[in-house]
Amino acid sequence: MDFIKAAKTEDFESINWKTVKILAKNIGIFKRDDGSFYAMEISCKHQQANLLANGLPKSGSLIKCHRHGWEYDLSTGKCLTHPDGYSDLRFYDLKVENGIIFISASPLPKD
């Protein structure tokens, strides 16, 4: 699997999420409370709007697209508006080496 340099761990000293572009796709990098990281696509499946354009929700993991109201759970990637499985957000493999965060070029396969 190919990995692309996406961020530095020091970028997350005062924030817990960041948006990056990987091969023209909006990817969110999130720092968990335990200090680990995960990455997932953050473009709404309806019209590709960046779900984090207005920031993270104040509490919880549910986020609503600012364009047409599609709802997603950022902890699972599930689309709550259209629970067909095709509208879910995909996760990306992520690794940290020497303070550099690398993200896979392709999303992980769905379960």
mmCIF file with all atom_site columns, C-alpha atoms in Angstrom:
data_model
loop_
_atom_site.group_PDB
_atom_site.id
_atom_site.type_symbol
_atom_site.label_atom_id
_atom_site.label_alt_id
_atom_site.label_comp_id
_atom_site.label_asym_id
_atom_site.label_entity_id
_atom_site.label_seq_id
_atom_site.pdbx_PDB_ins_code
_atom_site.Cartn_x
_atom_site.Cartn_y
_atom_site.Cartn_z
_atom_site.occupancy
_atom_site.B_iso_or_equiv
_atom_site.pdbx_formal_charge
_atom_site.auth_seq_id
_atom_site.auth_comp_id
_atom_site.auth_asym_id
_atom_site.auth_atom_id
_atom_site.pdbx_PDB_model_num
ATOM 1   C CA . MET A 1 1   ? 0.000   0.000  0.000  1.00 0.00 ? 1   MET A CA 1
ATOM 2   C CA . ASP A 1 2   ? 1.297   3.445  -0.929 1.00 0.00 ? 2   ASP A CA 1
ATOM 3   C CA . PHE A 1 3   ? 1.379   6.138  1.766  1.00 0.00 ? 3   PHE A CA 1
ATOM 4   C CA . ILE A 1 4   ? 1.480   9.907  1.329  1.00 0.00 ? 4   ILE A CA 1
ATOM 5   C CA . LYS A 1 5   ? 2.904   12.411 3.804  1.00 0.00 ? 5   LYS A CA 1
ATOM 6   C CA . ALA A 1 6   ? -0.116  14.318 5.125  1.00 0.00 ? 6   ALA A CA 1
ATOM 7   C CA . ALA A 1 7   ? 0.760   16.153 8.364  1.00 0.00 ? 7   ALA A CA 1
ATOM 8   C CA . LYS A 1 8   ? 3.000   16.313 11.408 1.00 0.00 ? 8   LYS A CA 1
ATOM 9   C CA . THR A 1 9   ? 2.005   15.216 14.877 1.00 0.00 ? 9   THR A CA 1
ATOM 10  C CA . GLU A 1 10  ? 3.113   18.645 16.143 1.00 0.00 ? 10  GLU A CA 1
ATOM 11  C CA . ASP A 1 11  ? 0.272   20.138 14.051 1.00 0.00 ? 11  ASP A CA 1
ATOM 12  C CA . PHE A 1 12  ? -2.081  18.624 16.645 1.00 0.00 ? 12  PHE A CA 1
ATOM 13  C CA . GLU A 1 13  ? -0.622  20.197 19.773 1.00 0.00 ? 13  GLU A CA 1
ATOM 14  C CA . SER A 1 14  ? -3.527  22.651 20.040 1.00 0.00 ? 14  SER A CA 1
ATOM 15  C CA . ILE A 1 15  ? -6.115  21.045 17.715 1.00 0.00 ? 15  ILE A CA 1
ATOM 16  C CA . ASN A 1 16  ? -7.622  17.575 17.457 1.00 0.00 ? 16  ASN A CA 1
ATOM 17  C CA . TRP A 1 17  ? -8.544  17.485 13.757 1.00 0.00 ? 17  TRP A CA 1
ATOM 18  C CA . LYS A 1 18  ? -7.293  18.771 10.435 1.00 0.00 ? 18  LYS A CA 1
ATOM 19  C CA . THR A 1 19  ? -8.426  18.597 6.810  1.00 0.00 ? 19  THR A CA 1
ATOM 20  C CA . VAL A 1 20  ? -5.939  17.625 4.105  1.00 0.00 ? 20  VAL A CA 1
ATOM 21  C CA . LYS A 1 21  ? -6.225  16.835 0.405  1.00 0.00 ? 21  LYS A CA 1
ATOM 22  C CA . ILE A 1 22  ? -4.971  13.437 -0.719 1.00 0.00 ? 22  ILE A CA 1
ATOM 23  C CA . LEU A 1 23  ? -5.196  12.875 -4.476 1.00 0.00 ? 23  LEU A CA 1
ATOM 24  C CA . ALA A 1 24  ? -7.905  15.589 -4.711 1.00 0.00 ? 24  ALA A CA 1
ATOM 25  C CA . LYS A 1 25  ? -10.008 14.056 -1.912 1.00 0.00 ? 25  LYS A CA 1
ATOM 26  C CA . ASN A 1 26  ? -10.855 15.786 1.384  1.00 0.00 ? 26  ASN A CA 1
ATOM 27  C CA . ILE A 1 27  ? -9.510  13.658 4.210  1.00 0.00 ? 27  ILE A CA 1
ATOM 28  C CA . GLY A 1 28  ? -9.929  14.399 7.893  1.00 0.00 ? 28  GLY A CA 1
ATOM 29  C CA . ILE A 1 29  ? -7.173  13.466 10.305 1.00 0.00 ? 29  ILE A CA 1
ATOM 30  C CA . PHE A 1 30  ? -8.462  13.129 13.856 1.00 0.00 ? 30  PHE A CA 1
ATOM 31  C CA . LYS A 1 31  ? -6.536  12.861 17.108 1.00 0.00 ? 31  LYS A CA 1
ATOM 32  C CA . ARG A 1 32  ? -8.211  10.650 19.701 1.00 0.00 ? 32  ARG A CA 1
ATOM 33  C CA . ASP A 1 33  ? -8.139  11.350 23.431 1.00 0.00 ? 33  ASP A CA 1
ATOM 34  C CA . ASP A 1 34  ? -5.461  8.658  23.862 1.00 0.00 ? 34  ASP A CA 1
ATOM 35  C CA . GLY A 1 35  ? -3.158  10.477 21.402 1.00 0.00 ? 35  GLY A CA 1
ATOM 36  C CA . SER A 1 36  ? -3.644  8.055  18.499 1.00 0.00 ? 36  SER A CA 1
ATOM 37  C CA . PHE A 1 37  ? -4.839  9.190  15.073 1.00 0.00 ? 37  PHE A CA 1
ATOM 38  C CA . TYR A 1 38  ? -7.284  8.043  12.421 1.00 0.00 ? 38  TYR A CA 1
ATOM 39  C CA . ALA A 1 39  ? -8.187  9.289  8.941  1.00 0.00 ? 39  ALA A CA 1
ATOM 40  C CA . MET A 1 40  ? -11.404 9.198  6.972  1.00 0.00 ? 40  MET A CA 1
ATOM 41  C CA . GLU A 1 41  ? -12.920 10.856 3.945  1.00 0.00 ? 41  GLU A CA 1
ATOM 42  C CA . ILE A 1 42  ? -14.970 13.886 4.905  1.00 0.00 ? 42  ILE A CA 1
ATOM 43  C CA . SER A 1 43  ? -16.819 14.741 1.710  1.00 0.00 ? 43  SER A CA 1
ATOM 44  C CA . CYS A 1 44  ? -20.574 14.245 1.772  1.00 0.00 ? 44  CYS A CA 1
ATOM 45  C CA . LYS A 1 45  ? -21.594 11.476 -0.599 1.00 0.00 ? 45  LYS A CA 1
ATOM 46  C CA . HIS A 1 46  ? -24.432 13.615 -1.971 1.00 0.00 ? 46  HIS A CA 1
ATOM 47  C CA . GLN A 1 47  ? -22.480 16.464 -3.607 1.00 0.00 ? 47  GLN A CA 1
ATOM 48  C CA . GLN A 1 48  ? -18.968 16.146 -2.144 1.00 0.00 ? 48  GLN A CA 1
ATOM 49  C CA . ALA A 1 49  ? -19.266 19.100 0.277  1.00 0.00 ? 49  ALA A CA 1
ATOM 50  C CA . ASN A 1 50  ? -16.549 19.192 2.940  1.00 0.00 ? 50  ASN A CA 1
ATOM 51  C CA . LEU A 1 51  ? -18.333 18.053 6.099  1.00 0.00 ? 51  LEU A CA 1
ATOM 52  C CA . LEU A 1 52  ? -15.854 19.942 8.278  1.00 0.00 ? 52  LEU A CA 1
ATOM 53  C CA . ALA A 1 53  ? -16.263 23.276 6.470  1.00 0.00 ? 53  ALA A CA 1
ATOM 54  C CA . ASN A 1 54  ? -18.040 24.643 9.554  1.00 0.00 ? 54  ASN A CA 1
ATOM 55  C CA . GLY A 1 55  ? -15.921 22.725 12.075 1.00 0.00 ? 55  GLY A CA 1
ATOM 56  C CA . LEU A 1 56  ? -16.689 19.742 14.263 1.00 0.00 ? 56  LEU A CA 1
ATOM 57  C CA . PRO A 1 57  ? -19.936 19.379 16.169 1.00 0.00 ? 57  PRO A CA 1
ATOM 58  C CA . LYS A 1 58  ? -19.886 20.924 19.652 1.00 0.00 ? 58  LYS A CA 1
ATOM 59  C CA . SER A 1 59  ? -20.452 17.529 21.262 1.00 0.00 ? 59  SER A CA 1
ATOM 60  C CA . GLY A 1 60  ? -20.741 13.965 20.107 1.00 0.00 ? 60  GLY A CA 1
ATOM 61  C CA . SER A 1 61  ? -19.707 12.543 16.761 1.00 0.00 ? 61  SER A CA 1
ATOM 62  C CA . LEU A 1 62  ? -22.737 13.339 14.586 1.00 0.00 ? 62  LEU A CA 1
ATOM 63  C CA . ILE A 1 63  ? -22.233 15.895 11.835 1.00 0.00 ? 63  ILE A CA 1
ATOM 64  C CA . LYS A 1 64  ? -24.666 17.334 9.319  1.00 0.00 ? 64  LYS A CA 1
ATOM 65  C CA . CYS A 1 65  ? -23.707 18.481 5.830  1.00 0.00 ? 65  CYS A CA 1
ATOM 66  C CA . HIS A 1 66  ? -24.188 22.211 5.518  1.00 0.00 ? 66  HIS A CA 1
ATOM 67  C CA . ARG A 1 67  ? -25.578 21.897 1.979  1.00 0.00 ? 67  ARG A CA 1
ATOM 68  C CA . HIS A 1 68  ? -28.502 19.501 2.220  1.00 0.00 ? 68  HIS A CA 1
ATOM 69  C CA . GLY A 1 69  ? -28.497 18.089 5.731  1.00 0.00 ? 69  GLY A CA 1
ATOM 70  C CA . TRP A 1 70  ? -27.164 14.576 5.219  1.00 0.00 ? 70  TRP A CA 1
ATOM 71  C CA . GLU A 1 71  ? -26.020 13.272 8.619  1.00 0.00 ? 71  GLU A CA 1
ATOM 72  C CA . TYR A 1 72  ? -22.969 11.152 9.391  1.00 0.00 ? 72  TYR A CA 1
ATOM 73  C CA . ASP A 1 73  ? -21.417 9.593  12.464 1.00 0.00 ? 73  ASP A CA 1
ATOM 74  C CA . LEU A 1 74  ? -17.721 10.541 12.402 1.00 0.00 ? 74  LEU A CA 1
ATOM 75  C CA . SER A 1 75  ? -16.810 7.709  14.778 1.00 0.00 ? 75  SER A CA 1
ATOM 76  C CA . THR A 1 76  ? -18.120 4.987  12.441 1.00 0.00 ? 76  THR A CA 1
ATOM 77  C CA . GLY A 1 77  ? -18.429 6.711  9.044  1.00 0.00 ? 77  GLY A CA 1
ATOM 78  C CA . LYS A 1 78  ? -22.082 5.630  8.804  1.00 0.00 ? 78  LYS A CA 1
ATOM 79  C CA . CYS A 1 79  ? -24.484 7.830  6.842  1.00 0.00 ? 79  CYS A CA 1
ATOM 80  C CA . LEU A 1 80  ? -27.601 8.144  8.981  1.00 0.00 ? 80  LEU A CA 1
ATOM 81  C CA . THR A 1 81  ? -29.673 9.829  6.275  1.00 0.00 ? 81  THR A CA 1
ATOM 82  C CA . HIS A 1 82  ? -29.237 7.003  3.765  1.00 0.00 ? 82  HIS A CA 1
ATOM 83  C CA . PRO A 1 83  ? -28.262 3.805  5.617  1.00 0.00 ? 83  PRO A CA 1
ATOM 84  C CA . ASP A 1 84  ? -27.739 1.872  2.393  1.00 0.00 ? 84  ASP A CA 1
ATOM 85  C CA . GLY A 1 85  ? -24.012 1.294  3.033  1.00 0.00 ? 85  GLY A CA 1
ATOM 86  C CA . TYR A 1 86  ? -23.059 3.020  -0.225 1.00 0.00 ? 86  TYR A CA 1
ATOM 87  C CA . SER A 1 87  ? -23.271 6.464  1.370  1.00 0.00 ? 87  SER A CA 1
ATOM 88  C CA . ASP A 1 88  ? -20.941 5.681  4.277  1.00 0.00 ? 88  ASP A CA 1
ATOM 89  C CA . LEU A 1 89  ? -17.629 7.510  4.644  1.00 0.00 ? 89  LEU A CA 1
ATOM 90  C CA . ARG A 1 90  ? -14.514 5.407  4.126  1.00 0.00 ? 90  ARG A CA 1
ATOM 91  C CA . PHE A 1 91  ? -11.510 5.189  6.416  1.00 0.00 ? 91  PHE A CA 1
ATOM 92  C CA . TYR A 1 92  ? -7.886  5.422  5.311  1.00 0.00 ? 92  TYR A CA 1
ATOM 93  C CA . ASP A 1 93  ? -4.926  3.549  6.713  1.00 0.00 ? 93  ASP A CA 1
ATOM 94  C CA . LEU A 1 94  ? -2.660  5.853  8.692  1.00 0.00 ? 94  LEU A CA 1
ATOM 95  C CA . LYS A 1 95  ? 0.777   5.460  10.172 1.00 0.00 ? 95  LYS A CA 1
ATOM 96  C CA . VAL A 1 96  ? 3.054   7.742  12.176 1.00 0.00 ? 96  VAL A CA 1
ATOM 97  C CA . GLU A 1 97  ? 6.827   7.634  11.725 1.00 0.00 ? 97  GLU A CA 1
ATOM 98  C CA . ASN A 1 98  ? 9.180   10.061 13.458 1.00 0.00 ? 98  ASN A CA 1
ATOM 99  C CA . GLY A 1 99  ? 6.428   12.605 14.040 1.00 0.00 ? 99  GLY A CA 1
ATOM 100 C CA . ILE A 1 100 ? 5.155   12.471 10.433 1.00 0.00 ? 100 ILE A CA 1
ATOM 101 C CA . ILE A 1 101 ? 1.616   11.283 9.667  1.00 0.00 ? 101 ILE A CA 1
ATOM 102 C CA . PHE A 1 102 ? 1.257   9.246  6.486  1.00 0.00 ? 102 PHE A CA 1
ATOM 103 C CA . ILE A 1 103 ? -2.093  8.319  4.935  1.00 0.00 ? 103 ILE A CA 1
ATOM 104 C CA . SER A 1 104 ? -2.760  5.548  2.435  1.00 0.00 ? 104 SER A CA 1
ATOM 105 C CA . ALA A 1 105 ? -3.410  6.662  -1.124 1.00 0.00 ? 105 ALA A CA 1
ATOM 106 C CA . SER A 1 106 ? -6.569  4.527  -1.292 1.00 0.00 ? 106 SER A CA 1
ATOM 107 C CA . PRO A 1 107 ? -9.319  4.007  1.280  1.00 0.00 ? 107 PRO A CA 1
ATOM 108 C CA . LEU A 1 108 ? -9.537  0.814  3.260  1.00 0.00 ? 108 LEU A CA 1
ATOM 109 C CA . PRO A 1 109 ? -11.976 -1.780 1.928  1.00 0.00 ? 109 PRO A CA 1
ATOM 110 C CA . LYS A 1 110 ? -15.429 -1.712 3.517  1.00 0.00 ? 110 LYS A CA 1
ATOM 111 C CA . ASP A 1 111 ? -16.247 -4.529 5.884  1.00 0.00 ? 111 ASP A CA 1
#
